[in-house]
Coordinates of C-alpha atoms and ligand atoms in Angstrom, one line a residue:
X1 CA 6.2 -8.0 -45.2
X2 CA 6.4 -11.5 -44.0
X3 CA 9.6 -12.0 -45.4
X4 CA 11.5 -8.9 -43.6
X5 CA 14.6 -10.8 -41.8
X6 CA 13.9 -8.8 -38.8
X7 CA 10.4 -10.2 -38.2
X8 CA 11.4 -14.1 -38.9
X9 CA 11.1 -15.6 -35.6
X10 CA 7.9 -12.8 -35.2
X11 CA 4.1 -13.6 -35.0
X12 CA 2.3 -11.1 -36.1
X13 CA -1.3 -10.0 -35.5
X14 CA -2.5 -6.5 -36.8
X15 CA -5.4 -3.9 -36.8
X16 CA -8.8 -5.5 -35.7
X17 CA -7.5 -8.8 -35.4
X18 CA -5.0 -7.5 -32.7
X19 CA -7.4 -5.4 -30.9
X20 CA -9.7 -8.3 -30.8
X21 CA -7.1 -10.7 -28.9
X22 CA -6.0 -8.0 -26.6
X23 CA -9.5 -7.1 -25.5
X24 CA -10.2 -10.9 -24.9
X25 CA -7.0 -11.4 -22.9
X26 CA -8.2 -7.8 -20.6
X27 CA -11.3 -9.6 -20.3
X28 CA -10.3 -13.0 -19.2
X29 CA -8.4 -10.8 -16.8
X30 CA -11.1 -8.9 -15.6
X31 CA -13.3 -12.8 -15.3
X32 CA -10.5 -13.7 -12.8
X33 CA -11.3 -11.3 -9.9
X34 CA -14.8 -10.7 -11.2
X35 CA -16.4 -12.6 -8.1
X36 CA -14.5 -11.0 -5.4
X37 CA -15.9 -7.6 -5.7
X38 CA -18.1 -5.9 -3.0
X39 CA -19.0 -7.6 0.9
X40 CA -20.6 -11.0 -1.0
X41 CA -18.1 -11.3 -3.1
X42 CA -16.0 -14.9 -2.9
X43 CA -12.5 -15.5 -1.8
X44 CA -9.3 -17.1 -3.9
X45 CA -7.2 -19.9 -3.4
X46 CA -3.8 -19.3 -4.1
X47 CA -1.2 -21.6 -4.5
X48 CA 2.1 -20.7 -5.3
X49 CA 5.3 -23.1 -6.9
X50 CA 6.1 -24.0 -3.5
X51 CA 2.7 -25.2 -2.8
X52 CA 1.9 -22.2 0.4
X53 CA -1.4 -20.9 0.2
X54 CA -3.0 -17.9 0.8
X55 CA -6.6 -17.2 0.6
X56 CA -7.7 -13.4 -0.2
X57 CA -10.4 -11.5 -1.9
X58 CA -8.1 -8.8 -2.9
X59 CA -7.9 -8.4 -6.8
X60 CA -4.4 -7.1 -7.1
X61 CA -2.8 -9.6 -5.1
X62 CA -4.9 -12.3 -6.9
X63 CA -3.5 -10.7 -10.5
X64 CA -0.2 -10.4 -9.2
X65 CA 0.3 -13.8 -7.9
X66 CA -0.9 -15.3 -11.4
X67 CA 1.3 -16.2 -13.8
X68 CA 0.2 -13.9 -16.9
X69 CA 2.4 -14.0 -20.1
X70 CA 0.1 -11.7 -22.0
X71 CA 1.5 -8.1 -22.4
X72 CA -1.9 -6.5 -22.1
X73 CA -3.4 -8.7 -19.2
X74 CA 0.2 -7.2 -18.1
X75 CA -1.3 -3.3 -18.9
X76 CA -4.2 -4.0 -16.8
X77 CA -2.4 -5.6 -13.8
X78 CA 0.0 -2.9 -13.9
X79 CA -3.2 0.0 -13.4
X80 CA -4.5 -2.3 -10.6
X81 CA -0.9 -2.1 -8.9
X82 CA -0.6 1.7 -9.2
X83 CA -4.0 2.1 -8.2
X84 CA -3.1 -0.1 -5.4
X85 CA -0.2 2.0 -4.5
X86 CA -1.9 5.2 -4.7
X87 CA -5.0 4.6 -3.5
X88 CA -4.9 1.4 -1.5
X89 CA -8.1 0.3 -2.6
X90 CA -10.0 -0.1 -5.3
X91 CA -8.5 -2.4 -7.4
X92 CA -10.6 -4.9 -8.6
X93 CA -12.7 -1.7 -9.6
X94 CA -10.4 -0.5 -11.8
X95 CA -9.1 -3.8 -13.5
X96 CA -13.5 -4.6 -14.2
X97 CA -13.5 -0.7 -15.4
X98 CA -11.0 -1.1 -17.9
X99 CA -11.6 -4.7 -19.0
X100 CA -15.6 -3.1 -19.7
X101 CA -14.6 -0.1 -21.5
X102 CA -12.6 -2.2 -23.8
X103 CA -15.3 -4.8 -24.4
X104 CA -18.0 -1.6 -25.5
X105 CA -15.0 -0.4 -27.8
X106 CA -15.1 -3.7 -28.9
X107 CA -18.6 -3.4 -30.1
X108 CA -18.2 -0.2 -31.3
X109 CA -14.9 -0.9 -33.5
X110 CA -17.3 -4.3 -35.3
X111 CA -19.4 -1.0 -36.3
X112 CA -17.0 0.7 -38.0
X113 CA -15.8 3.3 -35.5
X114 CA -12.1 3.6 -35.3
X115 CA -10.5 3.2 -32.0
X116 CA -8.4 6.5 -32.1
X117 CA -12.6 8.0 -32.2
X118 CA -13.6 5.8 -29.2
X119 CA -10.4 6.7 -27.1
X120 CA -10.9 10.8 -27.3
X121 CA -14.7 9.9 -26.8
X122 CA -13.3 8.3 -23.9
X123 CA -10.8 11.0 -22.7
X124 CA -13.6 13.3 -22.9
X125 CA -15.8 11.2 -21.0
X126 CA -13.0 10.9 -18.2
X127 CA -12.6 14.9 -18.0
X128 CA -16.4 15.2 -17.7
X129 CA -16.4 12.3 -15.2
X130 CA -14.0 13.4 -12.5
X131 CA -15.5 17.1 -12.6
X132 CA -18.8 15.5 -11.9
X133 CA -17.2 13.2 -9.4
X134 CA -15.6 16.1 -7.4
X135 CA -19.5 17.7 -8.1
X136 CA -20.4 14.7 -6.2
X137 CA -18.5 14.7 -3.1
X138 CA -19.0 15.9 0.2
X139 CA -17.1 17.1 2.8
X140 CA -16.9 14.5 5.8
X141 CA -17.0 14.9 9.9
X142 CA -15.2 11.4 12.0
X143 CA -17.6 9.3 11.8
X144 CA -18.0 9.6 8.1
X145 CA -13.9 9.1 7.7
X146 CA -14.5 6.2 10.4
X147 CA -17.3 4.6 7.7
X148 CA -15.2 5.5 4.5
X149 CA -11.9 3.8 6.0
X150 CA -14.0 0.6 7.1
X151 CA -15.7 0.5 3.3
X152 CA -11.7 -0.3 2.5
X153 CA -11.9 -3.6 4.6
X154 CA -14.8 -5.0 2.6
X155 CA -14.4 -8.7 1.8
X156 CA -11.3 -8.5 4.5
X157 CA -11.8 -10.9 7.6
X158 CA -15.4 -9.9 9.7
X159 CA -17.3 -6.9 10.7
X160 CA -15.8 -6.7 13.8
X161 CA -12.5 -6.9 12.8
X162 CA -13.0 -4.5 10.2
X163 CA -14.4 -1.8 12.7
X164 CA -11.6 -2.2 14.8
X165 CA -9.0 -1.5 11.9
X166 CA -10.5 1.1 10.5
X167 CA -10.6 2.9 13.9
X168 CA -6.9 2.0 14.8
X169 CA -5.8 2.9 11.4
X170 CA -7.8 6.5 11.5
X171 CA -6.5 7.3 14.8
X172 CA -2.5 6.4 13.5
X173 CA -3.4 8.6 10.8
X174 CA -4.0 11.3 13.0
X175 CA -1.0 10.7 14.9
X176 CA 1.2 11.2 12.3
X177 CA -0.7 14.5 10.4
X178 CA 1.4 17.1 10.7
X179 CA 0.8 20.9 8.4
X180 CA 3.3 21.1 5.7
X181 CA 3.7 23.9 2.8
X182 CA 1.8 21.5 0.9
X183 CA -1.2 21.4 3.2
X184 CA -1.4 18.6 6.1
X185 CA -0.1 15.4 5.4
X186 CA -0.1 11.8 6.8
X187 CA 2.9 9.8 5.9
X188 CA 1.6 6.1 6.7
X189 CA 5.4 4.9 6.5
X190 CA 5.8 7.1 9.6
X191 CA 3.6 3.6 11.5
X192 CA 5.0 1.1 12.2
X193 CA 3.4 -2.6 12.4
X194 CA 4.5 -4.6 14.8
X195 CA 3.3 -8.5 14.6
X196 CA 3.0 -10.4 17.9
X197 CA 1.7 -14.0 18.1
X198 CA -0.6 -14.6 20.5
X199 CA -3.4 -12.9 21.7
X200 CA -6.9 -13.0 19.4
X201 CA -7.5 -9.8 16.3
X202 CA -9.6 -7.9 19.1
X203 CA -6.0 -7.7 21.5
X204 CA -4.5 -5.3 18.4
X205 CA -4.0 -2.2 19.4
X206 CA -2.2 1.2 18.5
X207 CA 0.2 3.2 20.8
X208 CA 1.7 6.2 20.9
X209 CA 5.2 6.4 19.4
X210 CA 7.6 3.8 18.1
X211 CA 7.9 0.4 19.9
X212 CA 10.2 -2.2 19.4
X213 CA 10.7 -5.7 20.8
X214 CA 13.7 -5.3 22.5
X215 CA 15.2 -4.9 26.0
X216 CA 17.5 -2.4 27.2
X217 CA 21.3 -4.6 27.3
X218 CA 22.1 -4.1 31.3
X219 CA 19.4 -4.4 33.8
X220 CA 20.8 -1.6 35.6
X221 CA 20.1 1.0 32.9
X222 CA 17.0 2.9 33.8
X223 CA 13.7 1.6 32.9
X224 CA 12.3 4.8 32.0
X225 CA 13.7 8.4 30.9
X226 CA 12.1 11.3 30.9
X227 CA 13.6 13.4 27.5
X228 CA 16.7 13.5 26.7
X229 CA 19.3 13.4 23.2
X230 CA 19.6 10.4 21.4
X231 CA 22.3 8.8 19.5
X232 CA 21.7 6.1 16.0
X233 CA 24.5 4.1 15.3
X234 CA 24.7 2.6 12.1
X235 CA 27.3 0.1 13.3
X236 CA 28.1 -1.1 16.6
X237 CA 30.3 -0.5 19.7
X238 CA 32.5 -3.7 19.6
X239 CA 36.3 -5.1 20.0
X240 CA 37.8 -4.5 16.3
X241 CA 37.2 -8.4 14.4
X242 CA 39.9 -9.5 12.4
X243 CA 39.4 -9.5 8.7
X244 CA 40.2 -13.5 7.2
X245 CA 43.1 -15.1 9.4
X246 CA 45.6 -13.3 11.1
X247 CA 48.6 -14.2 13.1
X248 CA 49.6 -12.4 16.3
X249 CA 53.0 -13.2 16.9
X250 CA 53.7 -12.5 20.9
X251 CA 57.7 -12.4 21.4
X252 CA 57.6 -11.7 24.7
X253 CA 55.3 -11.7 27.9
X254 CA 52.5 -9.3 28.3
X255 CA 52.5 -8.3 24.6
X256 CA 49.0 -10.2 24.7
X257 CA 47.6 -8.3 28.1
X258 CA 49.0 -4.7 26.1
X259 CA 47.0 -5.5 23.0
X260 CA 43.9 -6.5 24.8
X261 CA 44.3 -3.2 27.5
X262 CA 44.4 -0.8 24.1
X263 CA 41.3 -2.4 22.5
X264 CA 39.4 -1.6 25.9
X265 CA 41.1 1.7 25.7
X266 CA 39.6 2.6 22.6
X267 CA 36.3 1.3 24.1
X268 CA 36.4 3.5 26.9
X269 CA 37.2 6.5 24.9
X270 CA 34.5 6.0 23.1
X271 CA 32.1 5.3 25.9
X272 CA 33.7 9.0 27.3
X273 CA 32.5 10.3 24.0
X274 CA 29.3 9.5 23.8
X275 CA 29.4 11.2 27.6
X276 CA 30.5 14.1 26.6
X277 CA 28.0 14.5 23.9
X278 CA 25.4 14.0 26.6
X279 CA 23.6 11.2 25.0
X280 CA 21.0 9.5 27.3
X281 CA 19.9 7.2 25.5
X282 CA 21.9 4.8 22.2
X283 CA 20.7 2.2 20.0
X284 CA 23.4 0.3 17.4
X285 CA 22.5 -1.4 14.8
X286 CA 25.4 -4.1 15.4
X287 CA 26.4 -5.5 18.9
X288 CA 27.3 -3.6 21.8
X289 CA 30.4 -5.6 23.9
X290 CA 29.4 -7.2 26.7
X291 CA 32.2 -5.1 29.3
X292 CA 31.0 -1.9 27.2
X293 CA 27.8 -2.6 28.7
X294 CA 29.1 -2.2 32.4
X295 CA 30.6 1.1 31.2
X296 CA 27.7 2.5 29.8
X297 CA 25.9 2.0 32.6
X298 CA 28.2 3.7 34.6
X299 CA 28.4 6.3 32.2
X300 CA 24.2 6.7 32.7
X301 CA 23.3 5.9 29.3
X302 CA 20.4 3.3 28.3
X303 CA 21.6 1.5 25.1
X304 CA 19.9 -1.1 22.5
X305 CA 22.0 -3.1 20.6
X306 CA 21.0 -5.1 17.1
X307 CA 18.2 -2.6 16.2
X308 CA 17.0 -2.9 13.2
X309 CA 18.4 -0.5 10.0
X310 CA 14.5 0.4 9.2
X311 CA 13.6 0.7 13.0
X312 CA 16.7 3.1 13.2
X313 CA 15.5 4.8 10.1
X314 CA 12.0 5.7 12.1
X315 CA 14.0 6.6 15.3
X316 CA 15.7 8.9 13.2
X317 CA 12.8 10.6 11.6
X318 CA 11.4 10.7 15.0
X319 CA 13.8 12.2 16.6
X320 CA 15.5 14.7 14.0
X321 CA 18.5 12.7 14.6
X322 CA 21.8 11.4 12.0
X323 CA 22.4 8.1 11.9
X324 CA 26.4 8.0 11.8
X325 CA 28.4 5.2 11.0
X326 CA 30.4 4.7 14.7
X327 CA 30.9 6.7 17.7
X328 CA 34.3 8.3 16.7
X329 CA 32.4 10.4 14.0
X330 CA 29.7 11.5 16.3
X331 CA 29.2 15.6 16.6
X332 CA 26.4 16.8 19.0
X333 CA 24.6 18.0 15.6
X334 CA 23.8 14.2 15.0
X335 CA 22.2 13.4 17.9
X336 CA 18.0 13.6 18.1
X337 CA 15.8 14.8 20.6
X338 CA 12.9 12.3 22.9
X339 CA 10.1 12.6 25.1
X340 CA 10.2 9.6 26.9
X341 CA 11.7 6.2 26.6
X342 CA 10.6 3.4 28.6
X343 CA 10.4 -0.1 29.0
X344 CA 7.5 -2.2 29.6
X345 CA 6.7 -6.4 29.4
X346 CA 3.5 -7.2 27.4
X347 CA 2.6 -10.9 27.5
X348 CA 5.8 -12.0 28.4
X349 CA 8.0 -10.1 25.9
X350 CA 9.8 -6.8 27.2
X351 CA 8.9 -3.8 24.7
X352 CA 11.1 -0.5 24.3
X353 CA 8.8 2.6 23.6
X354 CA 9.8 5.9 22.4
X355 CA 8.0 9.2 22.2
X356 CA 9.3 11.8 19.9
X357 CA 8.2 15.0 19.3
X358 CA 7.1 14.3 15.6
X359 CA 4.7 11.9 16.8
X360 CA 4.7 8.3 15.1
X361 CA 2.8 5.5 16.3
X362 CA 2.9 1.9 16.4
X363 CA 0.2 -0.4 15.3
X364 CA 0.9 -4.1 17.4
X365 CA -1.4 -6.7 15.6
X366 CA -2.4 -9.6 17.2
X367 CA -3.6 -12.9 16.0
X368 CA -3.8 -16.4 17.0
X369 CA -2.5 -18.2 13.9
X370 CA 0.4 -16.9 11.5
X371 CA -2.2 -16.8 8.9
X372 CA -4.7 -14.8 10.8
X373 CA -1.5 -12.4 12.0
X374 CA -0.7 -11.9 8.0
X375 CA -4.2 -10.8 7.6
X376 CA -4.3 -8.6 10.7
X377 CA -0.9 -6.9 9.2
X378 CA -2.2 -6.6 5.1
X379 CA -5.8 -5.3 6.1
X380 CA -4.3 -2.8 9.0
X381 CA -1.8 -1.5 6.3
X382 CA -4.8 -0.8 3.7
X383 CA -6.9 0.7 5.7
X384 CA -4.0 2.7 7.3
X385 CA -3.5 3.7 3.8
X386 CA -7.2 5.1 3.1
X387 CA -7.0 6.5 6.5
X388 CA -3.9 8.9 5.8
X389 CA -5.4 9.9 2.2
X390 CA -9.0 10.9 4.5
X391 CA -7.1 13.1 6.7
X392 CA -5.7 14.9 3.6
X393 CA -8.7 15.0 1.8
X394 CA -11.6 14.0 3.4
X395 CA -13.8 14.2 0.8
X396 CA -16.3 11.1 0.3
X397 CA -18.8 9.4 -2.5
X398 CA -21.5 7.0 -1.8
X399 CA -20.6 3.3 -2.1
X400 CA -22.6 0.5 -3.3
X401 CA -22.2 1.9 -7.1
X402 CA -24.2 5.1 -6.6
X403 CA -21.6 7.0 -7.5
X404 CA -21.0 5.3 -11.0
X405 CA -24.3 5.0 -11.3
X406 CA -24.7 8.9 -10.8
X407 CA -21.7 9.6 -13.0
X408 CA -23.1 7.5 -16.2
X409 CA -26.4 9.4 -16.2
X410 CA -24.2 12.7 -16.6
X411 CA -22.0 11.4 -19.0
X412 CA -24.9 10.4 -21.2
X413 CA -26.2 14.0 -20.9
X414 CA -23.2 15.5 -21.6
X415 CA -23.1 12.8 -25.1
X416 CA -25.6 14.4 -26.3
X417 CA -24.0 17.8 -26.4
X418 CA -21.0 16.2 -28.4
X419 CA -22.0 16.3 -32.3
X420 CA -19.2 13.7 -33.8
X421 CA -18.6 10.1 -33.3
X422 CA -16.9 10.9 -30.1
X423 CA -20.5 10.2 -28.4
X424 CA -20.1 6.9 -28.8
X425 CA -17.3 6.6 -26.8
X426 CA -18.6 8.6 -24.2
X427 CA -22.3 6.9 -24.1
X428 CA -19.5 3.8 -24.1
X429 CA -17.8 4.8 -21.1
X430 CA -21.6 5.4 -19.3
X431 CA -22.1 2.1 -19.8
X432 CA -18.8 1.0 -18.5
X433 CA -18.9 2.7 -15.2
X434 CA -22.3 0.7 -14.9
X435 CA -20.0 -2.7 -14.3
X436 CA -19.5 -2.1 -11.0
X437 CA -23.1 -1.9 -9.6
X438 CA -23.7 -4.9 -11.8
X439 CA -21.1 -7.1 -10.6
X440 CA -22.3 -6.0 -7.2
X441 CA -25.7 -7.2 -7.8
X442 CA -24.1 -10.6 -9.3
X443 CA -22.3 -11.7 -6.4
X444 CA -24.9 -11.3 -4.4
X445 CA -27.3 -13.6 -6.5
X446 CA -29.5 -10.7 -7.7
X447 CA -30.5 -10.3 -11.7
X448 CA -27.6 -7.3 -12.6
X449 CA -29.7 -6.3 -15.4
X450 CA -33.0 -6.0 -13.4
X451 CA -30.9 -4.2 -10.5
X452 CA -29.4 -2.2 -12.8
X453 CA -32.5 -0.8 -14.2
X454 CA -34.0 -0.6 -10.8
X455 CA -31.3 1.5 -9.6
X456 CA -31.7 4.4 -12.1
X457 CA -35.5 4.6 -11.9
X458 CA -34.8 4.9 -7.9
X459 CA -32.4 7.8 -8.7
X460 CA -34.4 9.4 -11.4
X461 CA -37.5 9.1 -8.8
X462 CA -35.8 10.6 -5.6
X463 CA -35.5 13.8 -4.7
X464 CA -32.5 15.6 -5.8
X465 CA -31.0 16.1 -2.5
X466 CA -30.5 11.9 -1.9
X467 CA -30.6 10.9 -5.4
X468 CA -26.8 10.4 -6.3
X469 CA -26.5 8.0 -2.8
X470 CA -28.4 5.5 -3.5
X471 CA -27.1 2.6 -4.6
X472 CA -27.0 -1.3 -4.4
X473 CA -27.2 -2.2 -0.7
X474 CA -26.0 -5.7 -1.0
X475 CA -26.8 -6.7 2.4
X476 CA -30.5 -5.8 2.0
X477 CA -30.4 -6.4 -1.9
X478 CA -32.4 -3.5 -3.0
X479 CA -31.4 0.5 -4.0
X480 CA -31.0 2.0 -0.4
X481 CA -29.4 5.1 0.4
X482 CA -26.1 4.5 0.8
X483 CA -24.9 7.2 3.1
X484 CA -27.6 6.0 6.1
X485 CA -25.9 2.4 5.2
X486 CA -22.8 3.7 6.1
X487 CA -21.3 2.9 2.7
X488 CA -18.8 5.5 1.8
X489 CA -15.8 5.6 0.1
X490 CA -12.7 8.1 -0.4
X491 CA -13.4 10.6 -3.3
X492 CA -9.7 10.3 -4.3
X493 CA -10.5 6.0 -4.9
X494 CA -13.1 6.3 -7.0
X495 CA -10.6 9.1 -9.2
X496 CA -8.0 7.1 -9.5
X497 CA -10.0 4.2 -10.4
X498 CA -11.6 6.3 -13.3
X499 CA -8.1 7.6 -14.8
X500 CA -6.2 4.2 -14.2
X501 CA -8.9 2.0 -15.8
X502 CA -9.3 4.8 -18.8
X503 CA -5.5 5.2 -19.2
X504 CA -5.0 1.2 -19.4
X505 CA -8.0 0.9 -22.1
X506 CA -6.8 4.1 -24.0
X507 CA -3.2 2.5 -24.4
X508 CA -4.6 -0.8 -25.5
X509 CA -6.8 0.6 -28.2
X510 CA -3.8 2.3 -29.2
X511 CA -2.6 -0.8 -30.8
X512 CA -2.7 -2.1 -33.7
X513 CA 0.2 -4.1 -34.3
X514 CA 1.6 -6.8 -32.0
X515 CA 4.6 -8.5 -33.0
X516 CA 5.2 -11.8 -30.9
X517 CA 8.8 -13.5 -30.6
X518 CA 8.2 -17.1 -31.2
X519 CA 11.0 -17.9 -29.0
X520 CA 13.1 -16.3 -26.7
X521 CA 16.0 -14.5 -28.6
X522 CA 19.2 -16.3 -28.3
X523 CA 21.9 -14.5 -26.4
X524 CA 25.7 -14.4 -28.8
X525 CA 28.2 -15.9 -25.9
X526 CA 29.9 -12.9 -24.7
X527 CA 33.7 -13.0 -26.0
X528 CA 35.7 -13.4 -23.2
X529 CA 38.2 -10.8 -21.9
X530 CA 41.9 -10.9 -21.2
Ligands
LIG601 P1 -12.1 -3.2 -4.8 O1 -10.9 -4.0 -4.9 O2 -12.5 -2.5 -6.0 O3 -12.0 -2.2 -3.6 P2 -14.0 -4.6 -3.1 O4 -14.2 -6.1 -3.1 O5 -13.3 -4.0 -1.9 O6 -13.3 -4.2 -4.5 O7 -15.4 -4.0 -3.2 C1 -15.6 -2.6 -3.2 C2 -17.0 -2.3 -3.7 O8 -18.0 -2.8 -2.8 C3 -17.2 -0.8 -3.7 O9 -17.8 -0.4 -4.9 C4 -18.1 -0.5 -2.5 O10 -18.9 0.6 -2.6 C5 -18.9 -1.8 -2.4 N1 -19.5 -2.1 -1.1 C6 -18.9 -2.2 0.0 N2 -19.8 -2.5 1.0 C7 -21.0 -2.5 0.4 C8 -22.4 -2.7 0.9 N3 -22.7 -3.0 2.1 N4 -23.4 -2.7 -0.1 C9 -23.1 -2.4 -1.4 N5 -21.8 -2.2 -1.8 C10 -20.8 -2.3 -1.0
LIG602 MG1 -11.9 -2.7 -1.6

């Protein structure tokens, strides 16, 4: 085989000996982050090429800030982004999930059961799992949705912080549900976060429609409107600029003063445009000329100039309006519709606020240091995240590993209903889910076997109706109830985490060939053209 030209420059591993090194390099993966999970768990120090740092607990940014070469540490990262994507949370979970179900495979495959066997054992422990899981779940009043969205801040700055963001983020969520066809639905891009220096975490706070640090561009344009149309311009209202050099050559007097009087011409005709569209107010993406300013506010219309293409983009969706590309091209069926539009001076800085119809918010984090602002932003957006998938769904599991917990002592009474080898690789997957109630108890210092054990004999013991809560309270370090801890967490998290982590450690098993360039394959020079 060896000799094949194809493979030359190839290293090859196959069968065992390739599923062993891929299940080590998932593992070594899953050691990285290992000791952030749950409130004790550690922080990271990251330092990138440039030498800034950033400290976080979060597993996904820790994996994708490292430098991994290995295609399957690769796989794994990749189900920790998606999961980070779709969920927003749970993603040092899933990457622990995955890495564990691979390692019992592991032990299972030195036995002599082949890894196709363990991964339908494991598909059919998934199927049974996420049944069970939506078994599990209950439906959930405010304060429950409140608990659930704060559970997504754990290991993110302190309690109070995280109290405060989950209650911000819940109540943007709500701002912008609105029913669809599809059932209601909270777009989080519909927020906007706005970073302001200054101030301490506790000054954050969340208003009502879209603001934007900027001030109206002529004093004398009113501060506040009531409703009214607005206009997007994706370009600006300015004197024509001249494309590379060019040469006016004036042959005669006043040729200069006639150029200059059409330009304003064309200025004023389109200020008299955007008046006879009836536009009240006008933001531009480019510049707005300073004697355009004078006419506009003759013309009674409040304008912005240099807003930004994404803040545009929201002022758009806002306000049902078109962005078009300049005034000339403007038809009344462009323009958007507002409530209000105001503006106001926080600490110093004058703010434009708009109210539209379709609601939209604007979350303004505070913080007293860059760093602490960066955090402020990252942890508002995560939670914001959670938040909008609650008011979807607002079904909820106990935290603290209960749920996983209650979920492997169903899978290992379904595995006994299951008469091939596939039992294995459910009772495997059992064991898996485990992980995350023992990593819990490590970071916290207590024995994870002990705990372990401990925490099934409390759930085999109570009664039925509180048996599936309870889980590893970490702050008390014993089997507590988890829902009178106030540990909850989405359904839809913990689901995601199950089929992310069993679709990464399906595909690996999967494998049983890896063929390894030894170098990186050396490009022919293109020929060149004539
Ligand atoms: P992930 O990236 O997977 O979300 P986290 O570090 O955020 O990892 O930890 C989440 C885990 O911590 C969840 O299993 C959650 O139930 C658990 N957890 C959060 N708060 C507590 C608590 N007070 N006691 C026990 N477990 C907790
Ligand atoms: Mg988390």
């Amino acid at each position: 085989m060896s000799d094949v030209p194809i493979l030359k420059d190839t290293d090859r591993s196959t069968g065992r000996g390739a599923l062993q090194k891929n299940i080590q390099a998932a593992l070594a993966l899953a050691g990285a982050v290992r000791s952030t999970l749950g409130p004790r768990g550690l922080d990271k120090l990251l330092i990138d090429d440039d030498g800034r740092t950033m400290v976080t607990n979060d597993g996904v940014t820790v994996l994708e800030s490292a430098k991994v070469e290995h295609p399957v540490a690769k796989m794994i990262i990749n189900a920790s982004s998606v999961q980070d994507k779709i969920a927003r949370d749970g993603t040092t979970s899933t990457v622990l999930l995955s890495a564990e179900m691979l390692q019992n495979a592991w032990h299972l495959v030195t036995q002599g059961v082949h890894p196709a066997t363990i991964a339908r054992g494991f598909r059919m422990a998934e199927e049974h799992a996420r049944s069970e899981l939506s078994a599990l779940s209950f439906a959930s009043d405010r304060s429950h949705q409140l608990l659930a969205t704060k559970t997504c801040l754990t290991g993110k700055g302190h309690e109070s912080m995280q109290a405060l963001l989950a209650q911000l983020a819940l109540d943007a969520a709500e701002a912008v549900l609105v029913s669809t066809e599809r059932g209601p639905q909270a777009d989080p891009t519909r927020v906007k976060i706005l970073p302001q220096s200054g101030g301490t975490i506790g000054d954050s706070n969340l208003v009502t429609g879209l603001v934007l640090a900027k001030n109206r561009i002529h004093k004398d344009m009113p501060r506040h409107i009531k409703g009214g149309k607005i206009l997007l311009i994706d370009g600006g209202i300015e004197r024509r600029s001249m494309m590379g050099s060019v040469k006016l050559n004036v042959t005669s007097t006043g040729v200069l003063d006639a150029f200059r009087a059409k330009e304003t011409e064309l200025l004023e005709q389109q200020v008299a445009q955007l008046k006879s569209l009836g536009v009240d107010l006008l933001a531009c993406k480019e510049g707005i000329d300073d004697d355009v300013r004078m006419m506009l506010t003759d013309a009674g219309i409040k304008a912005f100039r240099r807003v930004a293409r994404s803040d545009l983009d929201l002022l758009a969706r806002g306000c049902g309006a078109t962005l078009v590309h300049d005034v000339k091209r403007a038809s009344s069926a462009d323009l958007g519709a507002f409530i209000s539009s105001k503006n106001e001076t926080w600490a110093g800085t004058v703010h434009w606020i708009v109210e539209t119809e379709e609601g939209g918010a604007t979350f303004i984090a505070r913080g007293s240091t860059e760093a602490v602002l960066g955090e402020v932003e990252r942890s508002f957006a995560d939670a914001l995240g959670v938040a909008c998938q609650l008011v979807e769904d607002a079904r909820l599991v106990a935290g603290g590993g209960a749920t996983q917990v209650a979920l492997a002592r169903r899978l290992r009474r379904y595995a006994e209903s299951i008469p091939g080898r596939e039992q294995l690789g459910v009772e495997a997957f059992a064991d898996a889910l485990e992980v995350i109630p023992r990593v819990l108890a490590e970071n916290a210092g207590l024995d994870p076997i002990d705990t372990l054990l401990n925490l099934v004999a409390a759930q085999s013991n109570a009664p039925a109706s509180s048996s599936d809560h309870i889980g590893l309270d970490v702050i008390h370090r014993k089997p507590e109830n988890m829902l009178t801890q106030g540990v909850i967490e989405p359904l839809l998290i913990i689901d995601q985490g199950i089929t992310g982590a069993t679709e990464a450690a399906i595909s690996v098993l999967r494998i049983d060939d890896v063929l390894w360039a030894k170098q990186d394959p050396v490009m022919a020079d293109v020929p060149e053209m004539d």
